Coordinates of N, CA and C and ligand atoms in Angstrom, one line a residue:
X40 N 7.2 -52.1 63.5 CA 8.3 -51.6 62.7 C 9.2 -52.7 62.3
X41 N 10.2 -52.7 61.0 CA 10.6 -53.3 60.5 C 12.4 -52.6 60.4
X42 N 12.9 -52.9 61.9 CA 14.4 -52.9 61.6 C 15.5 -53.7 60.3
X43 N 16.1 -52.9 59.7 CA 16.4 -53.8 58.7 C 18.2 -53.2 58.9
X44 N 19.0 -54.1 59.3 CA 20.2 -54.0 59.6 C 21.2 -54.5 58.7
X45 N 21.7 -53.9 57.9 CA 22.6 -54.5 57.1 C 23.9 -54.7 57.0
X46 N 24.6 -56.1 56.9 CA 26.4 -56.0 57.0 C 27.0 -56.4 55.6
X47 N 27.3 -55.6 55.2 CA 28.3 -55.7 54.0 C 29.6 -54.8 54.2
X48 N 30.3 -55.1 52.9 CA 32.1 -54.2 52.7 C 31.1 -53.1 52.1
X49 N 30.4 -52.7 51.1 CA 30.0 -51.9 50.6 C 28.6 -50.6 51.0
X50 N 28.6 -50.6 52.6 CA 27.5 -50.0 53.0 C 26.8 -48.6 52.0
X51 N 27.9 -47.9 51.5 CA 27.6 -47.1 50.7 C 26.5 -47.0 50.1
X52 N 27.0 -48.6 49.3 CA 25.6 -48.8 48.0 C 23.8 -48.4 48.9
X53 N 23.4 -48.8 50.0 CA 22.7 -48.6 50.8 C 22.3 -47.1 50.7
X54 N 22.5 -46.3 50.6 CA 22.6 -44.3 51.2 C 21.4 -44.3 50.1
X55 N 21.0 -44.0 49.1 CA 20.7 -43.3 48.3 C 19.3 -44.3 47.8
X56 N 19.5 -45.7 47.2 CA 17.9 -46.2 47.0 C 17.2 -46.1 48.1
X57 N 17.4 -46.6 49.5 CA 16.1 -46.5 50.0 C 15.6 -45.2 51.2
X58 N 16.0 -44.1 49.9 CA 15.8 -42.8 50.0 C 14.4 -41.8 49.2
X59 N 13.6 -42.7 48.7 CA 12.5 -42.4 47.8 C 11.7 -42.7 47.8
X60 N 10.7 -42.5 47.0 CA 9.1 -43.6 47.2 C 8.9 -43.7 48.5
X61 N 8.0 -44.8 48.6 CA 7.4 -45.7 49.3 C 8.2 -45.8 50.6
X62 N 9.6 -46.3 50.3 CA 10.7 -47.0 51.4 C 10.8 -45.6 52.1
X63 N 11.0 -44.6 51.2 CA 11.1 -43.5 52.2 C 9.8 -42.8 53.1
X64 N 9.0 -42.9 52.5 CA 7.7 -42.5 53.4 C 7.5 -43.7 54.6
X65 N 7.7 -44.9 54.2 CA 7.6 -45.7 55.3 C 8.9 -45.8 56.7
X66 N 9.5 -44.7 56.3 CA 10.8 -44.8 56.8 C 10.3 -43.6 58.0
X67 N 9.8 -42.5 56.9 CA 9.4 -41.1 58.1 C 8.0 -41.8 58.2
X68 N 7.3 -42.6 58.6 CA 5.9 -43.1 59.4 C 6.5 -44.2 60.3
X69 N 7.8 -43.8 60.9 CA 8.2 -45.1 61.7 C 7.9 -46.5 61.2
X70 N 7.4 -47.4 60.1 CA 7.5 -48.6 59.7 C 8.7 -49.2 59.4
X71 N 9.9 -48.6 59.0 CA 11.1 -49.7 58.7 C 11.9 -48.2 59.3
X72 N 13.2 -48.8 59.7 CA 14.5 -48.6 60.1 C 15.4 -49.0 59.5
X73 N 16.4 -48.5 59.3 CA 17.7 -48.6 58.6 C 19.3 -48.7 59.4
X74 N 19.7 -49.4 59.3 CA 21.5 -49.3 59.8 C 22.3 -50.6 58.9
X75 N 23.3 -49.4 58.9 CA 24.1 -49.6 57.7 C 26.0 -50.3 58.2
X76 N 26.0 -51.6 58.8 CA 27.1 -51.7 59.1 C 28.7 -52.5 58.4
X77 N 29.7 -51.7 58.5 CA 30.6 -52.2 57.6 C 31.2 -53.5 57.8
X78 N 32.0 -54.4 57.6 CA 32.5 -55.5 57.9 C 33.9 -55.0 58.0
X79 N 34.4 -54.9 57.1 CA 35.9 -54.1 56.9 C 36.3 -53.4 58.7
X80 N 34.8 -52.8 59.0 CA 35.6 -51.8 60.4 C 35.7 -53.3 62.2
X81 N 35.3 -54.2 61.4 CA 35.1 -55.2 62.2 C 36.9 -55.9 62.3
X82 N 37.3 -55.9 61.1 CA 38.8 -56.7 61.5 C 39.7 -56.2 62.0
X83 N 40.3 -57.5 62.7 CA 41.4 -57.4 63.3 C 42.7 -57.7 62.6
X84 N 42.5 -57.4 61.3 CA 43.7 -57.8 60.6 C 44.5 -56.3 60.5
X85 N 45.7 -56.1 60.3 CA 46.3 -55.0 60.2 C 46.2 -54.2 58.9
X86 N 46.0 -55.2 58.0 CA 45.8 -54.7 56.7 C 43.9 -54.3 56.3
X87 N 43.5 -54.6 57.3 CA 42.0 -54.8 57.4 C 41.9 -55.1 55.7
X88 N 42.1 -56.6 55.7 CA 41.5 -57.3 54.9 C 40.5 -58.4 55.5
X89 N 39.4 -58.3 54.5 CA 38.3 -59.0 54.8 C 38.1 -60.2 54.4
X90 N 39.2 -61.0 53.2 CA 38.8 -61.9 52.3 C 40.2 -62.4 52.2
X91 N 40.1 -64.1 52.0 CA 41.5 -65.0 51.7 C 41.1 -65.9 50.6
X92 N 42.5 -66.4 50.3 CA 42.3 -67.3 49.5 C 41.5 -68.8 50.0
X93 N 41.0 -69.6 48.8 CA 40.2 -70.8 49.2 C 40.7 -72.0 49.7
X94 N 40.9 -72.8 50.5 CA 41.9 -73.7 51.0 C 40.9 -75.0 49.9
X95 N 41.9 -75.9 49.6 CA 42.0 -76.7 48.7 C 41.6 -76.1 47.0
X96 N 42.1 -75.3 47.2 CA 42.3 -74.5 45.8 C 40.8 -73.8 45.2
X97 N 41.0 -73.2 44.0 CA 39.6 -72.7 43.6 C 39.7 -71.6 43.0
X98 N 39.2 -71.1 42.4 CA 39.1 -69.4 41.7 C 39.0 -68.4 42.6
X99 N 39.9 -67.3 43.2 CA 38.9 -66.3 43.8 C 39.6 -65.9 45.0
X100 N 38.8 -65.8 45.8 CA 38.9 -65.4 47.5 C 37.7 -65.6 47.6
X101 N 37.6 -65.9 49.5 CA 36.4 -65.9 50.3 C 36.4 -65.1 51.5
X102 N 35.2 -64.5 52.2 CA 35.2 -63.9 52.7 C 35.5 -64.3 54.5
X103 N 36.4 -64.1 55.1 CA 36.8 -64.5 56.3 C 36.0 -64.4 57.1
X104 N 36.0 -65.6 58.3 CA 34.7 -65.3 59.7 C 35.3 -64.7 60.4
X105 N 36.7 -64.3 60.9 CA 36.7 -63.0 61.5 C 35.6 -61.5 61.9
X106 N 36.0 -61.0 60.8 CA 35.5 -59.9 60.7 C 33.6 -59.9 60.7
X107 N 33.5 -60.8 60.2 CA 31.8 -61.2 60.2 C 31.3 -61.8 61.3
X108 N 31.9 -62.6 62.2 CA 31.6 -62.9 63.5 C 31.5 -61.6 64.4
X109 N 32.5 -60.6 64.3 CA 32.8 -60.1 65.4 C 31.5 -58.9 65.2
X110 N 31.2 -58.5 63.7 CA 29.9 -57.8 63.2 C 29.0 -58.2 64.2
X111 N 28.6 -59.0 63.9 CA 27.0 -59.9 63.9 C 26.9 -60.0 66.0
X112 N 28.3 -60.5 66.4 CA 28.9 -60.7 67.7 C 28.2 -58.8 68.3
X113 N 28.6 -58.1 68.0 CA 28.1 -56.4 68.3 C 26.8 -56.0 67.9
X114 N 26.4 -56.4 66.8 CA 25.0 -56.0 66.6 C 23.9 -57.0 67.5
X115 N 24.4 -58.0 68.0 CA 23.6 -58.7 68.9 C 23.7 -58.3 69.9
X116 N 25.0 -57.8 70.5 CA 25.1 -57.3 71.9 C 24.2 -55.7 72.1
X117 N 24.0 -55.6 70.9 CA 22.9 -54.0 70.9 C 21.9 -54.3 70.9
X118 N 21.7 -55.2 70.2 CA 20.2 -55.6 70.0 C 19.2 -57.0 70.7
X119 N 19.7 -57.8 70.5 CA 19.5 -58.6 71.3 C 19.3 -60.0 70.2
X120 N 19.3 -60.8 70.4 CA 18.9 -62.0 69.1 C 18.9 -61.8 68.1
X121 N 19.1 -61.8 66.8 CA 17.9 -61.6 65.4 C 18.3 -62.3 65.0
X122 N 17.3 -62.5 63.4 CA 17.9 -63.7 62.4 C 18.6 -62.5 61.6
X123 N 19.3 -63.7 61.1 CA 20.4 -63.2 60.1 C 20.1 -63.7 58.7
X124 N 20.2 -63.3 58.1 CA 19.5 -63.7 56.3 C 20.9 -63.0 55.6
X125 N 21.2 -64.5 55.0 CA 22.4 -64.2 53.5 C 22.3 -64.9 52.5
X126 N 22.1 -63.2 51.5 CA 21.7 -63.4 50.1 C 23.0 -64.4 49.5
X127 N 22.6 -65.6 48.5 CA 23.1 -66.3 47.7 C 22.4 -66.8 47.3
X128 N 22.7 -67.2 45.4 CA 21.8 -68.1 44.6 C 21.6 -69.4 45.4
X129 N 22.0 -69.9 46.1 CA 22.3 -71.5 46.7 C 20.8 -70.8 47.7
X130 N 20.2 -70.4 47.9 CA 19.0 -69.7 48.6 C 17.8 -70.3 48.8
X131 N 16.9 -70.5 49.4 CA 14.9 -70.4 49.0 C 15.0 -69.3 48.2
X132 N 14.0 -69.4 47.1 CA 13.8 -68.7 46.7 C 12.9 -67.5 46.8
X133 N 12.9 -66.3 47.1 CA 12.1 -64.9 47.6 C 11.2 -65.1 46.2
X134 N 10.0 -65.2 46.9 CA 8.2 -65.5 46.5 C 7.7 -64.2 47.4
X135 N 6.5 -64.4 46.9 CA 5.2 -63.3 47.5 C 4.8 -64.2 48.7
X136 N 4.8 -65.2 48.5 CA 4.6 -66.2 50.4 C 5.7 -65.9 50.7
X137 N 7.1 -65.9 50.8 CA 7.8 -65.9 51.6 C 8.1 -64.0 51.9
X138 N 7.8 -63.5 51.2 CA 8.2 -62.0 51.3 C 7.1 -61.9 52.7
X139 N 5.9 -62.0 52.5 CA 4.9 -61.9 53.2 C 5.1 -62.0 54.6
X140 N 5.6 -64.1 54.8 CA 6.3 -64.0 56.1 C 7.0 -63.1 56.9
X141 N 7.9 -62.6 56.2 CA 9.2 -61.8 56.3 C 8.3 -60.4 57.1
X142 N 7.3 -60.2 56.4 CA 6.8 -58.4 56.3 C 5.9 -58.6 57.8
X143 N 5.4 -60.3 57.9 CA 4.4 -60.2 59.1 C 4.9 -59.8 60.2
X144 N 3.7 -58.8 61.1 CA 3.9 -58.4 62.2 C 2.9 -59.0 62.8
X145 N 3.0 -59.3 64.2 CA 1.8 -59.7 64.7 C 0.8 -58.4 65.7
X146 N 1.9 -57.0 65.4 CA 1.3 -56.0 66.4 C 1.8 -55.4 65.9
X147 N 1.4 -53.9 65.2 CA 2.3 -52.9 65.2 C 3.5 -52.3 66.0
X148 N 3.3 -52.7 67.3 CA 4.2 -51.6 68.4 C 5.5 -52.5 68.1
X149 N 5.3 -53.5 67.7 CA 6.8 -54.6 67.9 C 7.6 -54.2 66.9
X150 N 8.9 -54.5 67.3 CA 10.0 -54.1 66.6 C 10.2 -55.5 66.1
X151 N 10.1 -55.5 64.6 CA 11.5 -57.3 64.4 C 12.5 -56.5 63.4
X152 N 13.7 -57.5 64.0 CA 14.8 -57.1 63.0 C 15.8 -58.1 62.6
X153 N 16.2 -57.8 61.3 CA 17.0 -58.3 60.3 C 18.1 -57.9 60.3
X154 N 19.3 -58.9 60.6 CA 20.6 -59.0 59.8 C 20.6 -59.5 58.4
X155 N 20.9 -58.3 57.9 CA 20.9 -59.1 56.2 C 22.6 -59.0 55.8
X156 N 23.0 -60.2 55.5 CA 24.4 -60.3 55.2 C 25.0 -60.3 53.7
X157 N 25.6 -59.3 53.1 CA 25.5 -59.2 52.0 C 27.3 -59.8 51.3
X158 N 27.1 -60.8 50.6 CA 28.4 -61.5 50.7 C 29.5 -60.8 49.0
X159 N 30.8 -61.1 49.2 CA 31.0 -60.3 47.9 C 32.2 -61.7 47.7
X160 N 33.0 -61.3 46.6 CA 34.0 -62.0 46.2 C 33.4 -64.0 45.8
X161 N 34.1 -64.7 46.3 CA 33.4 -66.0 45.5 C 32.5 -66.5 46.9
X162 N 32.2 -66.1 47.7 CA 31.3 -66.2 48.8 C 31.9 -65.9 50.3
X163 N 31.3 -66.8 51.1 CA 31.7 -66.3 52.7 C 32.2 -68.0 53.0
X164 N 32.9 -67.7 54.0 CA 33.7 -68.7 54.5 C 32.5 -70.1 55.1
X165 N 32.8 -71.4 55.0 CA 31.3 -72.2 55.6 C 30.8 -71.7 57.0
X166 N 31.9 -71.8 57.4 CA 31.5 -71.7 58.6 C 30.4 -70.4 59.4
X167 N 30.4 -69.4 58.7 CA 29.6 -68.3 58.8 C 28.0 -68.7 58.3
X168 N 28.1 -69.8 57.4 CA 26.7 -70.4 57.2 C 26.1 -71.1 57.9
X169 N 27.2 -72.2 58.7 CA 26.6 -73.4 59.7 C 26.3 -72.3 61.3
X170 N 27.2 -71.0 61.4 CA 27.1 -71.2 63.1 C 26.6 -69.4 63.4
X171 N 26.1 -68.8 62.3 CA 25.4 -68.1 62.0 C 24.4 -67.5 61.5
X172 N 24.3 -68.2 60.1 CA 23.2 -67.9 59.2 C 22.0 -68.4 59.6
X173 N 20.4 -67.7 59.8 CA 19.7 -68.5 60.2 C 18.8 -69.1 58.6
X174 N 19.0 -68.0 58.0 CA 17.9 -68.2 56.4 C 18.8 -67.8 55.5
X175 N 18.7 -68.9 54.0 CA 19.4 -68.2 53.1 C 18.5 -68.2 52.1
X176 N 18.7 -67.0 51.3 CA 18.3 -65.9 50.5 C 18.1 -66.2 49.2
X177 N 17.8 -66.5 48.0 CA 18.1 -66.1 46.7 C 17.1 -65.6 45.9
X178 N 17.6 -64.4 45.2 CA 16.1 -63.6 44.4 C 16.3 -64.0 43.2
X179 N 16.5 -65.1 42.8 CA 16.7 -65.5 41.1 C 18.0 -66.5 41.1
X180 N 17.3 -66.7 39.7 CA 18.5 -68.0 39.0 C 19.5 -67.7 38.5
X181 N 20.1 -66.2 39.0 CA 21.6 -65.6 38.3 C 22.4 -65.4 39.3
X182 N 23.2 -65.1 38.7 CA 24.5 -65.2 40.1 C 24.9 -63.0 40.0
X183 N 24.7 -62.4 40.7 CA 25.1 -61.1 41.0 C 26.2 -60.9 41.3
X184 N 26.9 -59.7 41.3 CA 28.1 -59.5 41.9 C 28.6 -58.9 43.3
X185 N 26.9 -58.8 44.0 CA 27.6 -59.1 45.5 C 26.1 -59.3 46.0
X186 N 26.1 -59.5 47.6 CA 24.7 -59.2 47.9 C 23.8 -57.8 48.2
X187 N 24.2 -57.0 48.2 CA 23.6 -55.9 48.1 C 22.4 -55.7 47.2
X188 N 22.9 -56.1 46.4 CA 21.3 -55.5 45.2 C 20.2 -56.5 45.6
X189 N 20.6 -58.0 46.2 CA 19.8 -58.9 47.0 C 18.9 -58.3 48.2
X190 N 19.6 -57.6 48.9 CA 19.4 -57.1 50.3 C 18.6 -56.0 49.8
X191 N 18.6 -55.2 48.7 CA 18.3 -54.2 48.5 C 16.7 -54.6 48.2
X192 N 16.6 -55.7 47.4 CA 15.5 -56.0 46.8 C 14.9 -56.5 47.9
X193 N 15.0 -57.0 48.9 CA 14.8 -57.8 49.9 C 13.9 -56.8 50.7
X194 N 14.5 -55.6 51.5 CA 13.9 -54.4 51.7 C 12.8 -53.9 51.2
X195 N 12.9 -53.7 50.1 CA 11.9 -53.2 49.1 C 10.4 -54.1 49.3
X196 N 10.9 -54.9 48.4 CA 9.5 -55.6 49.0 C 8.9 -56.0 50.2
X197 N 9.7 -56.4 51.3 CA 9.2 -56.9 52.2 C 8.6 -55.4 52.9
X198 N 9.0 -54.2 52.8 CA 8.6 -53.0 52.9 C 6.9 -52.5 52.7
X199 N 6.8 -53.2 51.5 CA 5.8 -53.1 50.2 C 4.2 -53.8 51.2
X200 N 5.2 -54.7 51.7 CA 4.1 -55.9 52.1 C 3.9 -55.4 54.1
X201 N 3.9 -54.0 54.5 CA 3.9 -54.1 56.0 C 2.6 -53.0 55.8
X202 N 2.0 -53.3 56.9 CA 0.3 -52.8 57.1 C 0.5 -51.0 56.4
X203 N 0.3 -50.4 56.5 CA 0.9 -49.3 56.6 C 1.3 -48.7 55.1
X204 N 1.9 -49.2 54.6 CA 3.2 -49.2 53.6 C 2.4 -48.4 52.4
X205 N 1.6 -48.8 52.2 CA 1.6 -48.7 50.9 C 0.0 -47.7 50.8
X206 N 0.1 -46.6 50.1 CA -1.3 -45.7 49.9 C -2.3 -46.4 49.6
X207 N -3.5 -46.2 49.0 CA -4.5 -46.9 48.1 C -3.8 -47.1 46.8
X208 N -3.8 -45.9 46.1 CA -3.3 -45.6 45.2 C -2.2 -47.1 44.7
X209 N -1.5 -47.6 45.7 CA -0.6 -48.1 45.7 C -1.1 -49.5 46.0
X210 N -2.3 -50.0 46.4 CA -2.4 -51.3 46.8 C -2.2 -52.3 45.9
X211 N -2.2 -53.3 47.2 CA -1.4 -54.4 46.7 C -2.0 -55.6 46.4
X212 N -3.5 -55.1 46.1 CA -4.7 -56.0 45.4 C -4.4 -56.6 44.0
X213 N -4.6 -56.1 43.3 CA -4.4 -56.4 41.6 C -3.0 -56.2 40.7
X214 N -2.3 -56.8 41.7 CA -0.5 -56.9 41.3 C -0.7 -58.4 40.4
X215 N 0.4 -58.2 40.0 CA 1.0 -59.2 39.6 C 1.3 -60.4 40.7
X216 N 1.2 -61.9 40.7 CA 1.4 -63.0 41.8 C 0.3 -63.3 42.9
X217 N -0.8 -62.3 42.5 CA -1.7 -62.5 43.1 C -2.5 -63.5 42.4
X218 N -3.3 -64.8 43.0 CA -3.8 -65.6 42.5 C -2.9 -66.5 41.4
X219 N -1.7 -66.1 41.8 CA -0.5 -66.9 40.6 C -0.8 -66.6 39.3
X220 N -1.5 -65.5 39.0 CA -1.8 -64.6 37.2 C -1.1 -63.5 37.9
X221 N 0.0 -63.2 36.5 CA 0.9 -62.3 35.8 C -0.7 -61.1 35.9
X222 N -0.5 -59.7 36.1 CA -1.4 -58.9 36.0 C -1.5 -58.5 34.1
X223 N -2.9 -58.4 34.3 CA -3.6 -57.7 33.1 C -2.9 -56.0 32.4
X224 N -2.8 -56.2 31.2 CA -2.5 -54.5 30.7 C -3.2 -53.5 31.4
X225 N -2.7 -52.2 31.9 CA -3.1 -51.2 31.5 C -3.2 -50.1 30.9
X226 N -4.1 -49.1 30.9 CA -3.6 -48.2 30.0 C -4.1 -46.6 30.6
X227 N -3.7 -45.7 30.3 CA -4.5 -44.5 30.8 C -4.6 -43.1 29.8
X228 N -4.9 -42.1 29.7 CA -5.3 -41.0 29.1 C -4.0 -40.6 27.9
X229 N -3.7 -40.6 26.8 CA -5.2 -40.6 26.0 C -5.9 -41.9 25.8
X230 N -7.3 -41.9 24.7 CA -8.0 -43.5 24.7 C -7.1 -43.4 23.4
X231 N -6.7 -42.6 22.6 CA -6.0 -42.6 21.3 C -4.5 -41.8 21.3
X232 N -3.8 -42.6 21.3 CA -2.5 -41.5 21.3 C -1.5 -42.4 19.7
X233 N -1.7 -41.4 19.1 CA -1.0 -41.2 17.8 C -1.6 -42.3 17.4
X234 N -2.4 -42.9 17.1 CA -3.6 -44.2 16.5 C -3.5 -45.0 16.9
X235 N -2.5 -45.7 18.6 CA -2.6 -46.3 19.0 C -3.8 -46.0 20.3
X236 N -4.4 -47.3 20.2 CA -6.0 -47.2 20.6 C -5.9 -47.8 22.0
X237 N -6.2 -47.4 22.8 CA -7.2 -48.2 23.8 C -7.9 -49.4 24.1
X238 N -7.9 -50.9 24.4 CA -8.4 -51.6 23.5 C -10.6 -51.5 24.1
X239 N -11.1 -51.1 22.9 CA -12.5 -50.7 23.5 C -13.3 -51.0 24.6
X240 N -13.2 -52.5 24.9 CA -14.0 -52.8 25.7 C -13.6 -51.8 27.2
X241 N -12.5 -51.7 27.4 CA -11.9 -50.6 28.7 C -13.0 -49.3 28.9
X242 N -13.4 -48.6 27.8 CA -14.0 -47.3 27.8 C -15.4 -47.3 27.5
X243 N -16.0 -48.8 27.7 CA -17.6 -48.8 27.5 C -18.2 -48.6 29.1
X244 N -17.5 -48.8 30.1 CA -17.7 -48.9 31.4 C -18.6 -50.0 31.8
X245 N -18.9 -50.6 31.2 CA -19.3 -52.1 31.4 C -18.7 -53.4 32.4
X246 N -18.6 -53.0 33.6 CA -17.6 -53.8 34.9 C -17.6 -55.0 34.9
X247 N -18.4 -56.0 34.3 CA -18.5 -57.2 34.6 C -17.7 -57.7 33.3
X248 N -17.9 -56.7 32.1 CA -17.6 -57.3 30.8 C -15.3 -57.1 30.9
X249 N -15.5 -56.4 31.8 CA -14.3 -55.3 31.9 C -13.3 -56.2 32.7
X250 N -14.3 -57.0 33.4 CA -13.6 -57.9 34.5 C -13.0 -59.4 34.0
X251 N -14.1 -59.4 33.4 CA -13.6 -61.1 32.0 C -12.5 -60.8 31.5
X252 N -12.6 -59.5 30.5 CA -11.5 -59.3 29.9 C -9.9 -58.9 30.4
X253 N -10.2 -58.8 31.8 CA -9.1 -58.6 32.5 C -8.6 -59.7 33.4
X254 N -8.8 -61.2 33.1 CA -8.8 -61.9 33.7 C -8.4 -63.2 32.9
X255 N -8.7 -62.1 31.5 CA -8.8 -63.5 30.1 C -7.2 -63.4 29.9
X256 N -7.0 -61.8 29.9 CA -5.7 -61.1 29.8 C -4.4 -62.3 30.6
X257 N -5.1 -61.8 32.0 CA -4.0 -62.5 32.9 C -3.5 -63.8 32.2
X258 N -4.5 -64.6 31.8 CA -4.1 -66.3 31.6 C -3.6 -66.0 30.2
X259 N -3.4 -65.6 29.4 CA -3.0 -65.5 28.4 C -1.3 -64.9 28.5
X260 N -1.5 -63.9 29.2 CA 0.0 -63.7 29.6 C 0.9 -64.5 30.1
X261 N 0.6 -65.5 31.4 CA 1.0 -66.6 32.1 C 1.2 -67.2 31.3
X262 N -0.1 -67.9 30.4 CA 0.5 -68.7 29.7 C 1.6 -68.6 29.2
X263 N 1.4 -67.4 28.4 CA 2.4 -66.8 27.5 C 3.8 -67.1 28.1
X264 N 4.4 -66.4 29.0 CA 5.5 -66.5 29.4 C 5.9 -66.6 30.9
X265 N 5.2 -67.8 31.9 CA 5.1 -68.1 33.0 C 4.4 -69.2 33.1
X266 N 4.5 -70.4 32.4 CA 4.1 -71.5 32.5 C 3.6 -72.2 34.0
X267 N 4.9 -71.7 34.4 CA 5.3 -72.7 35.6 C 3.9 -72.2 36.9
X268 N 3.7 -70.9 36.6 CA 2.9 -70.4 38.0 C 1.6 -71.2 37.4
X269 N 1.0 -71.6 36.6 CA -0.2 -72.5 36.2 C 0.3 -73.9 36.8
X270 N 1.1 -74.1 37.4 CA 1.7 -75.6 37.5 C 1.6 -76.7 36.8
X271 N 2.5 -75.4 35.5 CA 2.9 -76.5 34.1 C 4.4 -76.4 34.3
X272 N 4.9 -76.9 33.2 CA 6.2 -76.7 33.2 C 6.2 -76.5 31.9
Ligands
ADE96 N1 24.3 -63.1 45.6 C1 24.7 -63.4 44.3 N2 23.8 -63.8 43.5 C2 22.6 -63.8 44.3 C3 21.3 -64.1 44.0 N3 20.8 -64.6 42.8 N4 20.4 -64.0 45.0 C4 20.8 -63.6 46.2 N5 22.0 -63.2 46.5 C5 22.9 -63.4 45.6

């Protein structure tokens, strides 16, 4: 199973996505765990403020190691070691090889678990990077407005990818990133809906002919609009 522990100001956001699908059936078959911890209930400030201004100037506020040490400080004393992962663009980038790592178990019975640190305002203070963070995070070339929807996405897939997880119906054979091709179109019932057609070769049931064309697809796509996974630029 796949403890997934999360520290943000905003636990809230957490309640409700990974309450559906997949995440949630993997949730009641014992595969992933959930806990939801605040930062905010961590300080020792009076005003329980979590965030200061930036020393040598700058746009914003950052988020204080106070309150995020003393987190991370308790959830270790429950649990025992874990890595800690915080989402920011400054990140590795979250791939299908690295999600994978993340999802490996080497035994079902074993528990691993995740601190995922979800940062808000114009980041977290350095020092929470050098003498805590073990991995940093980024799911893309945009900058978000906190880590949560990071962490959220983070879950999800690595979820996606644990033995268990996922029905037939649902495998994770002929996806997209597999073999570095973008997946092939599909289509399902009707073969004609309002004169848009089906493209023929699909409904001759011809498997080998069915298999070219679904493979011609992929590279044309990639081409199309994923250069880079062909190792072009
Ligand atoms: N926080 C803000 N932007 C992010 C990104 N692109 N990836 C991960 N965490 C982030």
């Amino acid at each position: 199973m796949i403890h997934f522990i999360t520290l943000s100001i905003f636990p809230q956001i957490f309640e409700s996505p990974l309450n559906y699908s997949i995440i949630k059936r993997a949730k009641d078959k014992g595969l992933v765990k959930f806990s939801h911890y605040n930062i905010r209930d961590f300080t020792t400030n009076k005003h329980k403020n979590v965030d200061d201004a930036i020393y040598g100037g700058g746009a914003g506020q950052l988020m204080t190691p106070q309150p995020i040490f003393d987190a991370v400080k308790y959830i270790k004393q429950e649990y025992g070691d874990i890595k800690l992962i915080f989402f920011t663009p400054k990140g590795r980038r979250l791939t299908t090889n690295l999600v994978k790592e993340f999802a490996y178990l080497p035994d079902n019975n074993i528990t691993k678990r995740f601190i995922l640190l979800s940062g808000r305002y114009e980041g977290i203070d350095n020092r929470i990077r050098e003498y805590l963070v073990d991995e940093e995070v980024s799911i893309g070339d945009y900058i978000l407005s906190g880590g949560e929807f990071a962490s959220l996405i983070f879950i999800d897939t690595v979820t996606r990818y644990i033995e268990g997880a996922l029905g037939n119906k649902e495998s994770l054979k002929d996806e997209s990133f597999n073999d570095s091709l973008l997946e092939y179109p599909q289509y399902t019932r009707p073969a004609n809906f309002r004169g848009m057609k089906v493209p023929e070769i699909l409904l001759n049931g011809n498997h080998k002919k069915i298999k070219e064309w679904q493979i011609q697809k992929q590279i044309e796509i990639t081409k199309k609009v994923r250069r880079d996974l062909l190792g072009e630029i």
